[in-house]
Amino acid sequence: MEVRESLLPSNLFVQEPGVEVSEGDQGNLTQADFFALLTTQLANQDPSNPADNDQLIQQVTGFSTVDGISSLNDQFESFASSLTSNQALQASSLVGRDVLVAGSDGVLDADGELRGVVVSDQTVQNLQITIENEAGEVVRTIGAGTQPAGSIEFEWDGTDQAGNAVPPGNYRVVANGNVNSEPTSLPTAIFRHVDSVNLASSSQGVVLNLQGQESIRLSDVLEIGS
């Protein structure tokens, strides 16, 4: 029997009567559409040159993989959105409270108090905590003597060396001491007041807006105070 070569282009799918292609977003091929077209292709293939089984398996597997990944991505996006919203709800309870943040910059509020910690993994001798104003001038030096390793808490009452109250505003804390008899600069963390909370981009997540026109990520919080 002579088999005539099809006059249809090789890349043209013929829809078999009765086979419905599901409606979806224009330009998108759904899983139902894919298998309907695949069935039609098999029904209209050249008997003398049938489709290669391995190629068919690759087509089906490839579509299933892409469809699965797309579905998985959608689920992850939904999960990420839900997680961010939940974090924002939790972070909203921080408004009006103080959080401990790594750094040396702090804000002396109207109550005249600035708190923080000096961090050292070894014993510190002759610990000196210096408070500087925005001009870099020293307004107060607090001697803390010898302190064990760990987080060393300090509190400044907002007065200068003579006991006079200084204006509220931005101040910097510098800590120095002797570690193993060597002069050492020590890292600090300062309690900052949370003014508001907002959602940023997906990469940043929840952002806390601090007193003093500074913003940090929720993940930057070391400790939650009062």
mmCIF file of C-alpha atoms in Angstrom:
data_model
loop_
_atom_site.group_PDB
_atom_site.id
_atom_site.type_symbol
_atom_site.label_atom_id
_atom_site.label_comp_id
_atom_site.label_asym_id
_atom_site.label_seq_id
_atom_site.Cartn_x
_atom_site.Cartn_y
_atom_site.Cartn_z
ATOM 1 C CA MET A 1 0.000 0.000 0.000
ATOM 2 C CA GLU A 2 1.349 3.394 -0.976
ATOM 3 C CA VAL A 3 1.433 5.950 1.749
ATOM 4 C CA ARG A 4 1.153 9.495 0.461
ATOM 5 C CA GLU A 5 3.129 12.210 2.183
ATOM 6 C CA SER A 6 0.908 14.591 4.102
ATOM 7 C CA LEU A 7 0.411 17.954 2.430
ATOM 8 C CA LEU A 8 0.117 19.621 5.826
ATOM 9 C CA PRO A 9 3.145 21.361 7.313
ATOM 10 C CA SER A 10 4.973 19.088 9.744
ATOM 11 C CA ASN A 11 4.567 21.577 12.587
ATOM 12 C CA LEU A 12 0.794 21.978 12.183
ATOM 13 C CA PHE A 13 -1.463 20.244 14.684
ATOM 14 C CA VAL A 14 -4.878 19.174 13.423
ATOM 15 C CA GLN A 15 -7.658 19.255 15.958
ATOM 16 C CA GLU A 16 -9.679 16.083 15.868
ATOM 17 C CA PRO A 17 -13.455 16.609 15.840
ATOM 18 C CA GLY A 18 -14.841 16.276 19.316
ATOM 19 C CA VAL A 19 -11.533 17.127 20.983
ATOM 20 C CA GLU A 20 -11.951 20.326 22.934
ATOM 21 C CA VAL A 21 -9.078 22.563 23.874
ATOM 22 C CA SER A 22 -9.656 24.185 27.232
ATOM 23 C CA GLU A 23 -10.049 27.927 27.376
ATOM 24 C CA GLY A 24 -7.481 29.819 29.388
ATOM 25 C CA ASP A 25 -5.433 32.921 29.276
ATOM 26 C CA GLN A 26 -4.620 33.847 25.705
ATOM 27 C CA GLY A 27 -1.164 32.603 24.740
ATOM 28 C CA ASN A 28 -0.959 30.068 27.613
ATOM 29 C CA LEU A 29 -0.961 26.316 27.011
ATOM 30 C CA THR A 30 -2.613 24.442 29.849
ATOM 31 C CA GLN A 31 -1.956 20.816 30.729
ATOM 32 C CA ALA A 32 -5.318 19.809 29.220
ATOM 33 C CA ASP A 33 -4.472 21.673 25.996
ATOM 34 C CA PHE A 34 -1.115 19.935 25.793
ATOM 35 C CA PHE A 35 -2.504 16.404 26.063
ATOM 36 C CA ALA A 36 -5.371 17.176 23.662
ATOM 37 C CA LEU A 37 -2.877 18.344 21.029
ATOM 38 C CA LEU A 38 -0.591 15.387 21.730
ATOM 39 C CA THR A 39 -3.482 12.947 21.197
ATOM 40 C CA THR A 40 -4.384 14.663 17.911
ATOM 41 C CA GLN A 41 -0.764 14.520 16.774
ATOM 42 C CA LEU A 42 -0.592 10.778 17.433
ATOM 43 C CA ALA A 43 -3.881 10.170 15.609
ATOM 44 C CA ASN A 44 -2.643 12.014 12.508
ATOM 45 C CA GLN A 45 0.952 10.811 12.441
ATOM 46 C CA ASP A 46 2.477 9.105 9.393
ATOM 47 C CA PRO A 47 2.122 5.318 9.953
ATOM 48 C CA SER A 48 5.385 4.714 8.091
ATOM 49 C CA ASN A 49 7.228 7.129 10.361
ATOM 50 C CA PRO A 50 5.581 7.013 13.806
ATOM 51 C CA ALA A 51 6.630 9.318 16.592
ATOM 52 C CA ASP A 52 9.658 8.245 18.581
ATOM 53 C CA ASN A 53 8.667 6.918 22.019
ATOM 54 C CA ASP A 54 11.647 8.542 23.753
ATOM 55 C CA GLN A 55 10.762 11.881 22.188
ATOM 56 C CA LEU A 56 7.158 11.590 23.364
ATOM 57 C CA ILE A 57 8.300 10.779 26.899
ATOM 58 C CA GLN A 58 10.601 13.802 26.859
ATOM 59 C CA GLN A 59 7.730 16.036 25.716
ATOM 60 C CA VAL A 60 5.378 14.797 28.429
ATOM 61 C CA THR A 61 8.048 14.885 31.135
ATOM 62 C CA GLY A 62 9.201 18.334 30.068
ATOM 63 C CA PHE A 63 5.710 19.775 30.162
ATOM 64 C CA SER A 64 4.939 18.138 33.504
ATOM 65 C CA THR A 65 8.191 19.482 34.951
ATOM 66 C CA VAL A 66 7.542 23.022 33.728
ATOM 67 C CA ASP A 67 3.938 22.877 34.886
ATOM 68 C CA GLY A 68 5.046 21.504 38.257
ATOM 69 C CA ILE A 69 7.711 24.174 38.708
ATOM 70 C CA SER A 70 5.222 26.897 37.785
ATOM 71 C CA SER A 71 2.744 25.543 40.318
ATOM 72 C CA LEU A 72 5.484 25.267 42.940
ATOM 73 C CA ASN A 73 6.588 28.843 42.279
ATOM 74 C CA ASP A 74 3.005 30.047 42.719
ATOM 75 C CA GLN A 75 2.788 28.203 46.032
ATOM 76 C CA PHE A 76 6.083 29.673 47.225
ATOM 77 C CA GLU A 77 4.990 33.197 46.259
ATOM 78 C CA SER A 78 1.754 32.731 48.167
ATOM 79 C CA PHE A 79 3.646 31.348 51.163
ATOM 80 C CA ALA A 80 6.179 34.216 51.086
ATOM 81 C CA SER A 81 3.387 36.787 50.920
ATOM 82 C CA SER A 82 1.598 35.160 53.850
ATOM 83 C CA LEU A 83 4.838 34.977 55.843
ATOM 84 C CA THR A 84 5.647 38.645 55.220
ATOM 85 C CA SER A 85 2.135 39.690 56.250
ATOM 86 C CA ASN A 86 2.431 37.641 59.440
ATOM 87 C CA GLN A 87 5.809 39.243 60.214
ATOM 88 C CA ALA A 88 4.322 42.693 59.658
ATOM 89 C CA LEU A 89 1.503 41.884 62.086
ATOM 90 C CA GLN A 90 4.007 40.736 64.708
ATOM 91 C CA ALA A 91 6.287 43.728 64.085
ATOM 92 C CA SER A 92 3.401 46.163 64.566
ATOM 93 C CA SER A 93 3.465 45.268 68.272
ATOM 94 C CA LEU A 94 6.960 46.816 68.434
ATOM 95 C CA VAL A 95 5.700 50.335 67.693
ATOM 96 C CA GLY A 96 6.342 52.482 70.762
ATOM 97 C CA ARG A 97 8.885 50.042 72.188
ATOM 98 C CA ASP A 98 12.690 50.003 72.258
ATOM 99 C CA VAL A 99 14.777 47.489 70.311
ATOM 100 C CA LEU A 100 18.485 46.752 70.644
ATOM 101 C CA VAL A 101 20.391 47.376 67.419
ATOM 102 C CA ALA A 102 24.092 46.873 66.695
ATOM 103 C CA GLY A 103 25.887 50.187 66.207
ATOM 104 C CA SER A 104 27.108 53.256 68.053
ATOM 105 C CA ASP A 105 24.468 55.863 67.146
ATOM 106 C CA GLY A 106 21.655 56.612 69.559
ATOM 107 C CA VAL A 107 18.987 59.206 70.288
ATOM 108 C CA LEU A 108 18.681 60.990 73.603
ATOM 109 C CA ASP A 109 14.955 61.577 74.001
ATOM 110 C CA ALA A 110 13.084 64.135 76.063
ATOM 111 C CA ASP A 111 13.211 61.822 79.082
ATOM 112 C CA GLY A 112 16.990 62.219 79.049
ATOM 113 C CA GLU A 113 18.093 58.597 78.817
ATOM 114 C CA LEU A 114 20.166 56.502 76.422
ATOM 115 C CA ARG A 115 20.777 52.800 77.025
ATOM 116 C CA GLY A 116 22.884 50.163 75.353
ATOM 117 C CA VAL A 117 25.448 47.389 75.752
ATOM 118 C CA VAL A 118 29.166 46.990 75.160
ATOM 119 C CA VAL A 119 30.046 43.592 73.703
ATOM 120 C CA SER A 120 33.246 41.746 74.582
ATOM 121 C CA ASP A 121 34.155 38.063 74.402
ATOM 122 C CA GLN A 122 36.896 38.578 77.008
ATOM 123 C CA THR A 123 37.292 40.347 80.329
ATOM 124 C CA VAL A 124 37.781 44.104 79.926
ATOM 125 C CA GLN A 125 39.869 46.265 82.249
ATOM 126 C CA ASN A 126 39.465 50.032 82.583
ATOM 127 C CA LEU A 127 36.368 50.163 80.392
ATOM 128 C CA GLN A 128 35.590 53.726 79.280
ATOM 129 C CA ILE A 129 32.274 54.607 77.616
ATOM 130 C CA THR A 130 32.415 57.962 75.849
ATOM 131 C CA ILE A 131 29.383 59.950 74.686
ATOM 132 C CA GLU A 132 29.907 62.325 71.746
ATOM 133 C CA ASN A 133 27.518 64.871 70.239
ATOM 134 C CA GLU A 134 26.902 65.320 66.501
ATOM 135 C CA ALA A 135 29.911 67.648 66.263
ATOM 136 C CA GLY A 136 32.157 64.889 67.613
ATOM 137 C CA GLU A 137 32.679 66.669 70.936
ATOM 138 C CA VAL A 138 32.921 64.551 74.087
ATOM 139 C CA VAL A 139 30.072 65.434 76.453
ATOM 140 C CA ARG A 140 30.472 62.618 78.962
ATOM 141 C CA THR A 141 32.882 59.807 79.828
ATOM 142 C CA ILE A 142 31.613 56.942 81.986
ATOM 143 C CA GLY A 143 34.204 54.771 83.732
ATOM 144 C CA ALA A 144 33.023 51.189 84.128
ATOM 145 C CA GLY A 145 36.191 49.618 85.544
ATOM 146 C CA THR A 146 36.735 45.892 85.010
ATOM 147 C CA GLN A 147 33.904 43.942 83.398
ATOM 148 C CA PRO A 148 33.534 40.222 82.630
ATOM 149 C CA ALA A 149 33.081 38.890 79.107
ATOM 150 C CA GLY A 150 29.611 39.218 77.611
ATOM 151 C CA SER A 151 27.109 42.013 77.078
ATOM 152 C CA ILE A 152 27.958 44.874 79.427
ATOM 153 C CA GLU A 153 24.916 47.087 79.984
ATOM 154 C CA PHE A 154 25.220 50.836 80.406
ATOM 155 C CA GLU A 155 22.846 53.767 80.829
ATOM 156 C CA TRP A 156 23.480 57.467 80.259
ATOM 157 C CA ASP A 157 21.228 59.923 82.070
ATOM 158 C CA GLY A 158 21.673 62.724 79.544
ATOM 159 C CA THR A 159 24.036 64.889 81.595
ATOM 160 C CA ASP A 160 27.523 66.150 80.802
ATOM 161 C CA GLN A 161 30.643 65.684 82.923
ATOM 162 C CA ALA A 162 29.589 68.585 85.176
ATOM 163 C CA GLY A 163 26.121 67.117 85.731
ATOM 164 C CA ASN A 164 24.290 69.545 83.470
ATOM 165 C CA ALA A 165 21.495 68.244 81.224
ATOM 166 C CA VAL A 166 22.354 68.235 77.529
ATOM 167 C CA PRO A 167 19.806 68.812 74.726
ATOM 168 C CA PRO A 168 17.897 65.852 73.278
ATOM 169 C CA GLY A 169 19.191 64.678 69.912
ATOM 170 C CA ASN A 170 21.592 62.322 68.201
ATOM 171 C CA TYR A 171 24.665 61.089 70.066
ATOM 172 C CA ARG A 172 27.395 58.535 69.478
ATOM 173 C CA VAL A 173 28.723 55.970 71.940
ATOM 174 C CA VAL A 174 32.388 54.909 71.820
ATOM 175 C CA ALA A 175 33.717 52.126 74.067
ATOM 176 C CA ASN A 176 37.378 51.406 74.792
ATOM 177 C CA GLY A 177 39.201 49.261 77.309
ATOM 178 C CA ASN A 178 42.144 46.965 77.880
ATOM 179 C CA VAL A 179 41.833 43.348 76.766
ATOM 180 C CA ASN A 180 44.823 41.174 77.682
ATOM 181 C CA SER A 181 46.622 44.407 78.585
ATOM 182 C CA GLU A 182 46.101 45.758 75.053
ATOM 183 C CA PRO A 183 44.056 48.926 74.309
ATOM 184 C CA THR A 184 40.963 47.736 72.453
ATOM 185 C CA SER A 185 37.996 49.387 70.754
ATOM 186 C CA LEU A 186 34.833 47.468 71.609
ATOM 187 C CA PRO A 187 31.594 47.089 69.609
ATOM 188 C CA THR A 188 28.360 48.477 71.005
ATOM 189 C CA ALA A 189 24.619 48.071 70.532
ATOM 190 C CA ILE A 190 22.086 50.786 71.333
ATOM 191 C CA PHE A 191 18.416 50.648 72.302
ATOM 192 C CA ARG A 192 16.373 52.564 69.721
ATOM 193 C CA HIS A 193 12.717 53.626 69.826
ATOM 194 C CA VAL A 194 10.426 52.197 67.117
ATOM 195 C CA ASP A 195 8.208 54.882 65.576
ATOM 196 C CA SER A 196 6.466 52.845 62.865
ATOM 197 C CA VAL A 197 6.544 49.677 60.759
ATOM 198 C CA ASN A 198 6.104 49.180 57.034
ATOM 199 C CA LEU A 199 6.440 46.524 54.328
ATOM 200 C CA ALA A 200 9.318 47.050 51.903
ATOM 201 C CA SER A 201 10.365 44.925 48.924
ATOM 202 C CA SER A 202 10.316 41.130 49.135
ATOM 203 C CA SER A 203 14.086 41.104 49.670
ATOM 204 C CA GLN A 204 13.876 43.430 52.682
ATOM 205 C CA GLY A 205 10.656 42.190 54.228
ATOM 206 C CA VAL A 206 9.439 44.118 57.269
ATOM 207 C CA VAL A 207 11.171 47.430 58.006
ATOM 208 C CA LEU A 208 11.197 49.216 61.363
ATOM 209 C CA ASN A 209 11.372 53.006 61.275
ATOM 210 C CA LEU A 210 13.351 54.224 64.270
ATOM 211 C CA GLN A 211 13.421 57.503 66.133
ATOM 212 C CA GLY A 212 16.147 59.615 64.551
ATOM 213 C CA GLN A 213 15.160 59.062 60.909
ATOM 214 C CA GLU A 214 16.732 55.613 60.554
ATOM 215 C CA SER A 215 15.253 52.350 59.288
ATOM 216 C CA ILE A 216 16.325 48.762 59.914
ATOM 217 C CA ARG A 217 15.096 45.307 58.959
ATOM 218 C CA LEU A 218 13.203 43.260 61.516
ATOM 219 C CA SER A 219 15.997 40.672 61.345
ATOM 220 C CA ASP A 220 18.485 43.317 62.588
ATOM 221 C CA VAL A 221 16.832 43.445 66.021
ATOM 222 C CA LEU A 222 19.036 41.847 68.693
ATOM 223 C CA GLU A 223 16.685 42.268 71.642
ATOM 224 C CA ILE A 224 13.301 43.777 72.421
ATOM 225 C CA GLY A 225 13.155 46.141 75.367
ATOM 226 C CA SER A 226 10.341 48.007 77.065
#
